[in-house]
Coordinates of C-alpha atoms and ligand atoms in Angstrom, one line a residue:
M1 CA -88.0 24.6 -54.5
S2 CA -86.4 23.3 -57.6
T3 CA -86.9 19.7 -58.9
W4 CA -83.1 19.0 -59.3
S5 CA -82.1 19.7 -55.7
S6 CA -83.1 16.6 -53.6
G7 CA -84.9 18.8 -51.1
Y8 CA -82.0 21.3 -50.9
N9 CA -83.3 24.9 -50.8
T10 CA -82.1 26.8 -53.9
D11 CA -84.4 29.8 -53.5
L12 CA -81.7 32.2 -52.5
G13 CA -78.1 32.1 -53.6
Y14 CA -75.7 31.3 -50.8
T15 CA -73.7 34.0 -48.9
F16 CA -70.3 35.1 -50.2
G17 CA -68.2 33.7 -47.3
Y18 CA -64.6 32.8 -46.7
Y19 CA -63.8 30.2 -44.0
R20 CA -60.2 30.3 -42.8
E21 CA -60.6 26.7 -41.5
I22 CA -60.6 25.3 -45.0
S23 CA -57.3 27.0 -45.9
P24 CA -54.3 24.6 -46.4
A25 CA -52.2 26.4 -43.8
W26 CA -55.0 26.0 -41.2
L27 CA -55.5 22.3 -42.0
D28 CA -51.7 21.6 -42.0
F29 CA -51.5 23.2 -38.5
V30 CA -54.2 20.9 -37.2
A31 CA -52.5 17.8 -38.8
L32 CA -49.1 18.8 -37.4
S33 CA -50.4 19.3 -33.9
K34 CA -51.8 15.8 -34.1
S35 CA -48.6 14.3 -35.4
V36 CA -50.1 13.7 -38.9
T37 CA -48.1 14.5 -42.0
P38 CA -49.7 17.3 -44.0
P39 CA -49.8 17.2 -47.8
S40 CA -46.7 18.5 -49.5
G41 CA -45.2 18.9 -53.0
D42 CA -47.6 19.1 -55.9
W43 CA -50.8 19.0 -53.8
R44 CA -54.3 19.6 -55.3
Y45 CA -57.4 21.0 -53.6
L46 CA -61.1 20.1 -54.1
E47 CA -64.1 21.9 -52.5
L48 CA -67.4 20.0 -52.5
G49 CA -70.4 22.3 -52.5
C50 CA -68.3 25.4 -53.1
G51 CA -71.3 27.8 -53.1
Q52 CA -70.5 31.1 -54.7
G53 CA -66.8 30.1 -55.0
Y54 CA -65.5 33.3 -53.3
G55 CA -63.6 31.4 -50.6
L56 CA -62.1 28.9 -53.0
T57 CA -61.1 31.7 -55.5
L58 CA -59.3 33.5 -52.6
L59 CA -57.4 30.3 -51.8
A60 CA -56.5 29.6 -55.4
A61 CA -55.0 33.2 -55.8
L62 CA -53.1 32.6 -52.6
N63 CA -51.6 29.3 -53.8
P64 CA -51.0 30.0 -57.5
D65 CA -48.7 26.9 -57.9
H66 CA -51.5 24.5 -57.0
E67 CA -54.7 23.3 -58.7
F68 CA -58.1 24.0 -57.3
L69 CA -61.5 22.5 -58.3
G70 CA -64.9 23.6 -56.9
I71 CA -68.0 21.6 -57.4
D72 CA -71.6 22.7 -56.8
F73 CA -74.9 21.7 -58.5
N74 CA -76.3 25.3 -58.4
P75 CA -75.6 26.9 -61.8
V76 CA -76.1 30.4 -60.2
H77 CA -73.2 29.6 -57.9
I78 CA -71.0 28.1 -60.6
N79 CA -71.6 31.0 -62.9
H80 CA -70.7 33.6 -60.2
A81 CA -67.6 31.6 -59.2
R82 CA -66.3 31.3 -62.8
G83 CA -67.0 35.0 -63.4
L84 CA -64.9 36.0 -60.4
A85 CA -62.0 33.7 -61.2
N86 CA -62.0 34.9 -64.8
A87 CA -62.2 38.6 -63.7
A88 CA -58.9 38.0 -61.8
G89 CA -57.4 36.0 -64.7
L90 CA -56.8 32.9 -62.5
T91 CA -55.6 29.9 -64.4
N92 CA -55.2 27.4 -61.5
I93 CA -58.9 27.0 -60.6
R94 CA -62.0 25.6 -62.3
F95 CA -65.6 25.2 -61.2
E96 CA -67.8 22.4 -62.3
E97 CA -71.6 22.3 -62.1
A98 CA -72.3 18.7 -61.0
D99 CA -74.5 16.8 -58.5
F100 CA -72.7 14.7 -55.8
V101 CA -75.0 11.7 -56.5
A102 CA -74.0 11.6 -60.2
L103 CA -70.3 12.1 -59.4
A104 CA -70.4 9.3 -56.8
E105 CA -71.6 6.9 -59.6
Q106 CA -69.0 8.1 -62.0
W107 CA -66.1 10.3 -60.9
P108 CA -64.6 11.7 -64.1
A109 CA -61.2 10.1 -64.4
D110 CA -59.6 13.3 -65.9
W111 CA -60.5 15.3 -62.7
G112 CA -58.0 13.2 -60.9
Q113 CA -57.4 12.9 -57.1
F114 CA -56.9 15.5 -54.5
D115 CA -54.8 16.1 -51.3
Y116 CA -57.2 18.5 -49.6
L117 CA -60.9 17.9 -49.8
T118 CA -63.3 20.3 -48.0
A119 CA -67.0 20.4 -47.5
H120 CA -68.1 23.3 -45.3
G121 CA -71.7 23.8 -44.1
I122 CA -73.4 21.1 -46.2
Y123 CA -73.3 17.7 -44.6
S124 CA -76.1 18.1 -42.0
W125 CA -78.5 19.6 -44.5
L126 CA -78.6 16.8 -47.0
Q127 CA -80.6 13.6 -47.6
P128 CA -78.9 10.5 -46.2
T129 CA -78.4 9.2 -49.8
V130 CA -76.6 12.4 -50.8
C131 CA -74.4 12.2 -47.7
E132 CA -73.5 8.6 -48.8
A133 CA -72.7 10.0 -52.2
I134 CA -70.3 12.6 -50.7
V135 CA -68.5 9.8 -48.9
Q136 CA -68.2 7.7 -52.0
L137 CA -67.0 10.7 -53.9
M138 CA -64.4 11.4 -51.2
N139 CA -63.3 7.8 -51.6
H140 CA -62.9 8.2 -55.4
A141 CA -61.3 11.7 -55.2
S142 CA -58.8 11.5 -52.4
R143 CA -55.2 10.5 -52.6
A144 CA -53.4 8.5 -49.8
G145 CA -52.4 11.1 -47.2
A146 CA -55.2 13.5 -48.1
L147 CA -56.7 15.7 -45.4
V148 CA -60.5 15.9 -45.5
Y149 CA -62.4 18.7 -43.8
L150 CA -66.1 18.3 -42.9
S151 CA -68.2 20.7 -40.9
Y152 CA -71.7 20.0 -39.6
N153 CA -74.3 20.9 -37.1
A154 CA -73.5 18.8 -34.1
L155 CA -75.5 17.2 -31.3
P156 CA -76.3 17.6 -28.5
A157 CA -76.7 21.4 -28.8
W158 CA -79.2 21.4 -31.6
F159 CA -81.8 19.4 -29.7
S160 CA -83.4 22.6 -28.4
S161 CA -83.5 24.1 -31.9
H162 CA -85.1 21.2 -33.6
P163 CA -88.6 22.6 -33.4
I164 CA -87.5 25.9 -34.9
Q165 CA -86.3 24.1 -38.1
H166 CA -89.2 21.6 -38.3
L167 CA -92.0 24.1 -37.8
M168 CA -90.5 26.8 -40.1
R169 CA -90.1 24.3 -42.9
L170 CA -93.6 22.8 -42.2
W171 CA -95.2 26.2 -42.4
Q172 CA -93.3 27.1 -45.5
T173 CA -94.2 23.9 -47.4
T174 CA -97.9 23.8 -46.4
E175 CA -98.5 27.5 -47.0
S176 CA -96.2 27.8 -50.1
L177 CA -94.3 30.6 -48.5
E178 CA -91.4 32.2 -50.3
S179 CA -88.2 31.6 -48.3
V180 CA -87.5 35.0 -46.7
K181 CA -91.2 35.4 -45.9
A182 CA -91.1 31.9 -44.3
I183 CA -88.2 33.0 -42.0
E184 CA -89.9 36.3 -41.0
T185 CA -93.3 34.6 -40.4
G186 CA -91.6 31.7 -38.6
I187 CA -89.7 33.9 -36.2
Q188 CA -92.9 35.8 -35.3
R189 CA -94.9 32.6 -34.8
L190 CA -92.2 30.9 -32.7
E191 CA -91.8 34.0 -30.5
K192 CA -95.6 33.8 -29.9
L193 CA -95.1 30.2 -28.8
T194 CA -92.3 31.0 -26.4
E195 CA -94.3 33.9 -24.9
A196 CA -97.3 31.6 -24.5
Q197 CA -95.0 29.2 -22.5
T198 CA -96.2 26.1 -24.2
G199 CA -95.4 22.6 -23.0
M200 CA -92.7 22.3 -25.6
T201 CA -91.1 25.7 -25.0
K202 CA -91.0 25.0 -21.2
M203 CA -89.3 21.7 -21.9
L204 CA -86.7 23.5 -24.2
P205 CA -85.7 26.7 -22.3
G206 CA -82.8 27.1 -24.7
M207 CA -85.3 27.9 -27.6
K208 CA -85.9 31.5 -26.5
A209 CA -82.3 32.5 -26.6
M210 CA -81.9 30.7 -29.9
L211 CA -84.8 32.6 -31.4
E212 CA -83.3 35.9 -30.3
K213 CA -80.1 34.9 -32.1
V214 CA -82.0 33.8 -35.2
A215 CA -83.9 37.1 -35.5
K216 CA -80.6 39.0 -35.8
H217 CA -79.1 36.8 -38.5
D218 CA -78.6 37.5 -42.2
R219 CA -81.8 36.1 -44.0
A220 CA -79.8 34.3 -46.8
Y221 CA -77.9 32.4 -44.1
L222 CA -81.2 31.5 -42.3
V223 CA -82.7 30.2 -45.4
Q224 CA -79.7 27.9 -45.9
E225 CA -79.7 26.9 -42.2
Y226 CA -83.4 26.2 -41.7
L227 CA -85.3 25.8 -44.9
H228 CA -84.1 22.5 -46.3
D229 CA -86.2 19.4 -46.3
N230 CA -83.3 17.7 -44.7
W231 CA -81.8 18.9 -41.4
H232 CA -79.9 16.2 -39.6
P233 CA -77.4 17.4 -36.9
R234 CA -75.1 14.5 -36.0
W235 CA -73.3 13.1 -33.1
F236 CA -69.6 12.9 -33.7
D237 CA -69.4 9.1 -33.6
Q238 CA -72.1 8.9 -36.3
V239 CA -69.9 10.9 -38.6
V240 CA -66.9 8.9 -37.8
E241 CA -68.8 5.7 -38.8
E242 CA -70.2 7.3 -42.0
L243 CA -66.8 8.3 -43.2
K244 CA -65.2 4.9 -42.8
P245 CA -66.1 3.6 -46.3
A246 CA -63.8 6.4 -47.6
K247 CA -61.0 5.1 -45.4
L248 CA -61.0 8.3 -43.4
T249 CA -60.0 8.5 -39.8
Y250 CA -60.3 11.4 -37.4
V251 CA -57.3 13.7 -37.0
G252 CA -58.5 16.7 -35.0
T253 CA -60.7 19.7 -34.9
A254 CA -60.2 22.8 -37.1
S255 CA -62.1 24.8 -34.4
M256 CA -58.8 26.3 -33.3
G257 CA -59.8 27.5 -29.9
D258 CA -60.5 23.8 -29.0
L259 CA -57.4 22.2 -30.6
F260 CA -55.9 21.6 -27.2
L261 CA -59.1 21.6 -25.2
R262 CA -58.3 18.3 -23.5
S263 CA -55.3 19.9 -21.8
F264 CA -57.1 23.0 -20.4
M265 CA -60.4 21.4 -19.4
P266 CA -61.2 21.6 -15.7
Q267 CA -60.1 18.6 -13.7
K268 CA -63.7 17.4 -13.1
F269 CA -64.2 17.2 -16.9
K270 CA -60.9 15.4 -17.4
D271 CA -62.1 12.9 -14.8
I272 CA -65.3 12.3 -16.7
V273 CA -63.5 11.9 -20.0
Q274 CA -60.9 9.5 -18.5
D275 CA -63.8 7.1 -17.6
Y276 CA -63.8 6.1 -21.3
T277 CA -61.0 4.5 -23.2
D278 CA -62.2 4.8 -26.8
P279 CA -61.0 8.2 -28.1
I280 CA -64.1 8.5 -30.3
V281 CA -66.4 8.1 -27.2
Q282 CA -64.1 10.5 -25.3
E283 CA -64.7 13.1 -28.0
V284 CA -68.5 12.5 -27.8
M285 CA -68.2 13.0 -24.0
I286 CA -66.4 16.3 -24.6
D287 CA -69.2 17.4 -26.9
T288 CA -71.7 16.7 -24.1
L289 CA -69.6 18.6 -21.6
T290 CA -69.4 21.6 -23.9
N291 CA -72.8 21.2 -25.5
Q292 CA -71.2 21.3 -28.9
S293 CA -73.3 22.9 -31.7
F294 CA -70.9 22.9 -34.7
R295 CA -68.0 20.7 -35.5
R296 CA -65.2 21.3 -37.9
D297 CA -63.6 17.9 -38.2
V298 CA -60.4 17.1 -40.0
F299 CA -60.0 13.5 -41.2
G300 CA -57.1 11.8 -42.9
R301 CA -56.9 9.1 -45.5
G302 CA -54.1 6.9 -44.4
A303 CA -53.0 9.7 -42.1
A304 CA -49.2 9.1 -42.0
P305 CA -47.7 9.6 -38.5
M306 CA -44.9 12.1 -38.1
W307 CA -42.0 11.0 -36.0
T308 CA -41.4 13.0 -32.9
I309 CA -38.3 15.0 -34.0
Q310 CA -39.7 15.5 -37.5
R311 CA -42.9 16.9 -36.0
Q312 CA -41.1 19.2 -33.6
Q313 CA -39.0 20.6 -36.3
A314 CA -42.0 21.2 -38.6
L315 CA -43.9 22.9 -35.9
L316 CA -40.9 25.1 -34.8
Q317 CA -40.5 26.3 -38.4
Q318 CA -44.1 27.5 -38.8
S319 CA -44.2 31.3 -39.2
F320 CA -46.8 33.7 -37.8
V321 CA -47.7 37.3 -38.3
L322 CA -49.4 39.8 -36.0
L323 CA -52.8 41.0 -37.4
N324 CA -54.7 42.6 -34.5
R325 CA -53.0 43.3 -31.2
P326 CA -55.6 43.6 -28.4
P327 CA -55.6 47.1 -26.7
A328 CA -53.0 47.3 -23.9
E329 CA -55.7 48.0 -21.3
A330 CA -58.0 45.1 -22.4
E331 CA -58.1 41.8 -20.5
I332 CA -56.6 39.0 -22.7
K333 CA -59.4 36.5 -23.3
F334 CA -59.8 33.6 -25.7
K335 CA -63.0 31.9 -26.9
T336 CA -63.3 28.2 -26.6
S337 CA -66.2 25.7 -26.5
L338 CA -65.8 25.8 -22.7
G339 CA -66.4 29.6 -22.7
E340 CA -63.8 32.4 -22.4
L341 CA -60.4 31.7 -21.0
K342 CA -58.1 34.3 -19.6
G343 CA -54.6 34.6 -21.0
K344 CA -51.7 35.6 -18.8
A345 CA -51.0 39.2 -19.8
E346 CA -47.3 38.9 -18.8
I347 CA -46.7 36.1 -21.4
Y348 CA -49.0 37.2 -24.2
T349 CA -47.6 40.8 -24.1
L350 CA -44.2 39.2 -24.8
F351 CA -45.6 37.4 -27.8
Y352 CA -47.4 40.5 -29.1
D353 CA -44.2 42.5 -28.7
Q354 CA -42.1 40.0 -30.6
L355 CA -44.6 39.7 -33.4
A356 CA -45.0 43.5 -33.6
A357 CA -41.4 43.6 -34.9
G358 CA -42.3 41.2 -37.8
P359 CA -43.3 37.6 -38.5
K360 CA -41.8 35.1 -36.2
T361 CA -41.4 31.3 -36.2
A362 CA -42.8 29.2 -33.3
E363 CA -39.1 28.6 -32.4
E364 CA -38.4 32.3 -32.1
L365 CA -41.5 32.8 -30.0
M366 CA -40.4 30.0 -27.7
K367 CA -37.4 32.1 -26.8
V368 CA -39.4 35.0 -25.3
P369 CA -38.0 35.8 -21.8
A370 CA -40.9 34.4 -19.8
S371 CA -40.4 33.8 -16.1
K372 CA -40.5 30.0 -16.7
P373 CA -39.1 28.5 -19.9
L374 CA -41.8 27.8 -22.4
G375 CA -42.2 24.4 -24.1
L376 CA -43.4 23.7 -27.6
G377 CA -46.8 22.6 -26.1
D378 CA -47.2 26.0 -24.4
I379 CA -46.4 27.9 -27.6
M380 CA -48.8 25.7 -29.7
Q381 CA -51.6 26.3 -27.3
A382 CA -51.0 30.1 -27.2
L383 CA -50.8 30.2 -31.0
S384 CA -54.0 28.2 -31.4
F385 CA -55.8 30.8 -29.2
M386 CA -54.3 33.8 -31.0
L387 CA -55.1 32.3 -34.4
N388 CA -58.7 31.7 -33.3
E389 CA -59.1 35.3 -32.2
G390 CA -57.7 36.6 -35.5
Q391 CA -54.8 38.2 -33.5
V392 CA -52.2 36.3 -35.5
G393 CA -52.3 34.6 -38.9
F394 CA -50.0 32.1 -40.7
Y395 CA -47.2 33.8 -42.5
R396 CA -46.9 32.1 -45.9
P397 CA -46.4 34.6 -48.7
P398 CA -47.2 33.1 -52.1
S399 CA -44.5 32.4 -54.6
D400 CA -46.1 34.9 -57.0
R401 CA -48.2 37.9 -55.6
A402 CA -49.6 38.9 -59.0
P403 CA -52.7 36.6 -58.9
A404 CA -53.7 37.8 -55.4
L405 CA -53.3 41.4 -56.4
A406 CA -55.4 40.8 -59.6
L407 CA -58.1 39.2 -57.5
N408 CA -58.1 42.0 -54.9
R409 CA -58.5 44.4 -57.8
A410 CA -61.5 42.4 -59.2
I411 CA -63.0 42.3 -55.7
A412 CA -62.7 46.1 -55.2
I413 CA -64.2 46.9 -58.6
A414 CA -67.1 44.4 -58.2
T415 CA -67.8 45.8 -54.7
A416 CA -68.0 49.3 -56.1
N417 CA -70.5 47.9 -58.5
G418 CA -72.6 46.5 -55.6
A419 CA -71.0 43.0 -55.0
P420 CA -71.3 41.9 -51.3
Y421 CA -67.6 41.0 -51.0
R422 CA -65.8 41.5 -47.6
F423 CA -62.5 39.6 -48.0
A424 CA -59.2 40.4 -49.7
I425 CA -55.7 38.8 -49.7
A426 CA -52.8 40.2 -47.8
S427 CA -50.4 39.0 -50.5
K428 CA -47.2 39.9 -48.6
L429 CA -48.4 37.8 -45.6
G430 CA -50.2 35.0 -47.4
Y431 CA -53.4 35.4 -45.5
V432 CA -57.0 36.4 -46.2
L433 CA -58.3 39.4 -44.3
T434 CA -61.8 40.8 -43.6
V435 CA -62.2 44.3 -45.2
S436 CA -65.1 46.8 -45.3
D437 CA -67.1 47.5 -48.4
V438 CA -66.5 51.2 -48.0
D439 CA -62.7 50.7 -48.0
L440 CA -63.0 48.4 -51.1
M441 CA -65.0 51.2 -52.8
F442 CA -62.3 53.7 -52.0
L443 CA -59.7 51.3 -53.4
A444 CA -61.7 51.0 -56.6
A445 CA -61.7 54.8 -56.9
I446 CA -57.9 54.9 -56.3
F447 CA -57.4 52.4 -59.2
D448 CA -59.2 55.0 -61.5
H449 CA -57.5 58.1 -59.9
P450 CA -54.3 57.1 -58.2
Q451 CA -53.7 60.7 -56.9
A452 CA -57.2 61.2 -55.6
A453 CA -57.4 63.1 -52.3
A454 CA -60.1 62.7 -49.6
P455 CA -62.7 65.1 -51.2
E456 CA -62.6 63.3 -54.6
L457 CA -62.7 59.9 -52.9
S458 CA -65.7 60.9 -50.7
Q459 CA -67.4 62.3 -53.8
A460 CA -66.9 59.0 -55.7
L461 CA -68.1 57.0 -52.7
V462 CA -71.3 59.0 -52.2
E463 CA -72.1 58.8 -55.9
R464 CA -71.6 55.0 -55.8
L465 CA -73.7 54.6 -52.7
L466 CA -76.5 56.7 -54.1
A467 CA -76.4 54.8 -57.4
L468 CA -76.6 51.5 -55.4
G469 CA -79.4 52.8 -53.2
K470 CA -77.2 52.4 -50.1
G471 CA -76.2 54.8 -47.3
L472 CA -73.8 54.9 -44.4
T473 CA -74.3 54.5 -40.7
Q474 CA -72.6 57.1 -38.4
Q475 CA -72.7 56.1 -34.7
G476 CA -75.9 54.1 -35.3
K477 CA -77.6 56.9 -37.3
P478 CA -78.4 56.0 -40.9
L479 CA -77.3 58.6 -43.5
T480 CA -79.0 58.4 -46.9
Q481 CA -79.0 62.0 -48.4
R482 CA -76.1 63.4 -50.4
E483 CA -75.7 66.4 -48.0
A484 CA -75.6 64.2 -44.9
L485 CA -73.4 61.6 -46.5
L486 CA -70.6 63.9 -47.8
P487 CA -69.0 65.2 -44.6
Y488 CA -69.0 61.7 -43.1
A489 CA -67.7 60.1 -46.3
T490 CA -64.8 62.7 -46.2
E491 CA -63.9 61.6 -42.7
L492 CA -63.9 58.0 -43.8
A493 CA -61.8 58.9 -46.9
E494 CA -59.2 60.7 -44.8
A495 CA -59.0 57.6 -42.5
F496 CA -58.6 55.4 -45.5
L497 CA -55.8 57.5 -47.0
Q498 CA -53.9 58.0 -43.8
K499 CA -54.3 54.6 -42.1
T500 CA -55.9 51.9 -44.2
L501 CA -54.2 52.4 -47.5
P502 CA -50.6 52.5 -46.1
K503 CA -51.4 49.3 -44.1
W504 CA -53.0 47.6 -47.2
R505 CA -49.8 48.5 -49.1
D506 CA -47.6 47.0 -46.3
Y507 CA -49.8 43.9 -46.3
G508 CA -49.9 43.6 -50.1
I509 CA -53.6 44.0 -50.5
C510 CA -52.7 46.6 -53.2
E511 CA -49.5 48.1 -54.6
Ligands
SAM601 C1 -74.5 25.9 -47.4 S1 -73.8 26.0 -48.9 C2 -72.1 26.1 -48.5 C3 -71.2 26.7 -49.5 C4 -69.8 26.9 -49.2 N1 -69.2 25.7 -48.9 C5 -69.7 27.9 -48.1 O1 -69.5 27.5 -47.0 O2 -69.7 29.2 -48.4 C6 -73.9 24.3 -49.5 C7 -73.6 24.2 -51.0 O3 -73.8 22.8 -51.4 C8 -74.4 22.8 -52.7 N2 -75.1 21.5 -52.8 C9 -76.1 21.0 -52.1 N3 -76.5 19.7 -52.5 C10 -75.6 19.4 -53.5 C11 -75.5 18.3 -54.4 N4 -76.3 17.3 -54.3 N5 -74.5 18.3 -55.3 C12 -73.7 19.4 -55.5 N6 -73.8 20.5 -54.7 C13 -74.7 20.5 -53.7 C14 -75.4 24.0 -52.6 O4 -75.7 24.4 -53.9 C15 -74.6 25.0 -51.8 O5 -73.9 25.9 -52.6

C-alpha cells in the first residue's frame, strides 16, 4: 500500500474499461427524459478518477470539438492515459496527476469549469474526507447547468457482502499479503466459513451466492472492489445529502433499464412507494424493493427545466441505430432491477425492422404501425430497454471521423502488442462498441498488409499469440501450440475477412 493514497489500494493498475453511462449522449438522454436541459454549445467534460483513461480517450475521440480533462492521482494511470491519447494524436484531451484533496483546497483557475463531470466506481471506496473533497471539487469545477454522474455501491444489497470485504482486508493487512494472493486466500477462507455454516453465514444466506460470483471475477477488479481500507456502500438519501454543498440535485438514474422503473413496477410496489411523499424517500423505498446494489446517479447543478413542447421536440429528434438484433426465435427480454421483463414481440419486431433499414429518430419509430398508436412515453421506455441491452445505440456521428479512426488504429496496434483493449469507436455511428482482441490483432495485421488473405492473417495472429504467451480457446478447449492454433486461426481469419471487416468498414471502425 502506498503512502500517498489515503488507504486506496494502488497495488494493481485499474482495468481498461469503458462505461457507456458516462458518455454525453447517455447523460443527455437521462436528463431529457426527466425534463432537464442537457448541456449544449461549447461544453467541456471532466472525469474524476479517470483510471487508465481508456474510456475518456474514447469519448474525446468521439467528440473532437470538445475539451476533455481526466484527473487521477495514480501516475501509472496518467502515464498510460497520456500515452494512448498521444498515440492517437488527440489534441482535445489532457490528463493531470493530482489528488482530489489538494484540488479541493485549490482548484487551478486555468483548468476552468465543466458541463459534464463524472466519477465512476470511486465514491464508495474512499475515506469520508476524500469524498468531501470530491464534493468541494465538483462545486469549484461545475458550471451552472452541469450534469454530474456519480456511481457507487448502494445499500441495502451490500449488507450481505460486508464481511467479505472486511475479512479479506483484515487478513491482507495483518498478514501483509500481496493483493492478488489476498483475494485468492480470502475466497478459500470464506468458502470454508460458508461450508461450516457459521452463525454469521447462516444470518447472511446471500453470502454464498456472492462468493460464487466473486470467485469468477477478474482479479484486478476484485482488488479494486474489496481491498481498500475504505469501503462504504451508501443509501441513496445519504449521497443526496452529501452532494448538497455542491448545489447538486438528483435528476435520474443512468442505469437505463431502470429509467422508467416507476411506471412498470407491479401495483403492490407502486402502493408501497405511494405511501411516501418525499421523492428522495420514494427512491430509497424503490432501492429496498429491488435490493439495489449499485447506483449510477445523475445530478444537476441548477438543473434547468425543459418546457413541455421543447422537451417533446428534443426527444423526438434523438436518433438511434440498430447494433444487435435479437435472434428471431428468441424471447424478447430486458434486464431491470426488478428482474427480467418480457417485451411484446409484435411491437419490438416492428422497431427492429425499422432500425434494420438505417438509423431512425424517436419520431420515426413512433409511427410504426402498431395495433394501438404509440405515445412518446411508450417509445422512450422501449428505447431505454433496447439501449440497456446494447441492441440499439445513440446515432451521433462526430463532426470529424479522423480522431476516432486514429484512436482505433492505435488501439489495434497496441492490442497486437499485448494491450488488454476491448473497445473501439464506430465513427460512422458515433458509438463505442465492444470488440475482441483477436479481431483487433487481425486489424493491426491488415494495416501492415492491406491485401492479406486468411492464411497470412492467421499466420500473423499465431506468431503474435505465441510471442505474447497467449493461446486461443476453441469450444472450451485451450489451444497453445502452433500446429493446433493455425487451423483455428484460419477459420477466425476467414470470419474476420468475410463478416467482421465489412461490418467494421460500414460502422467506421476502420476505412
Ligand atoms: C476504481 S477506479 C475507477 C477508474 C475509472 N473511473 C473507471 O471506471 O475505469 C478509481 C480511480 O480513482 C483514483 N483515485 C482514488 N483516490 C483518488 C484521489 N484521492 N485523488 C485522485 N484520484 C484518486 C484511483 O487511482 C483510480 O484510478
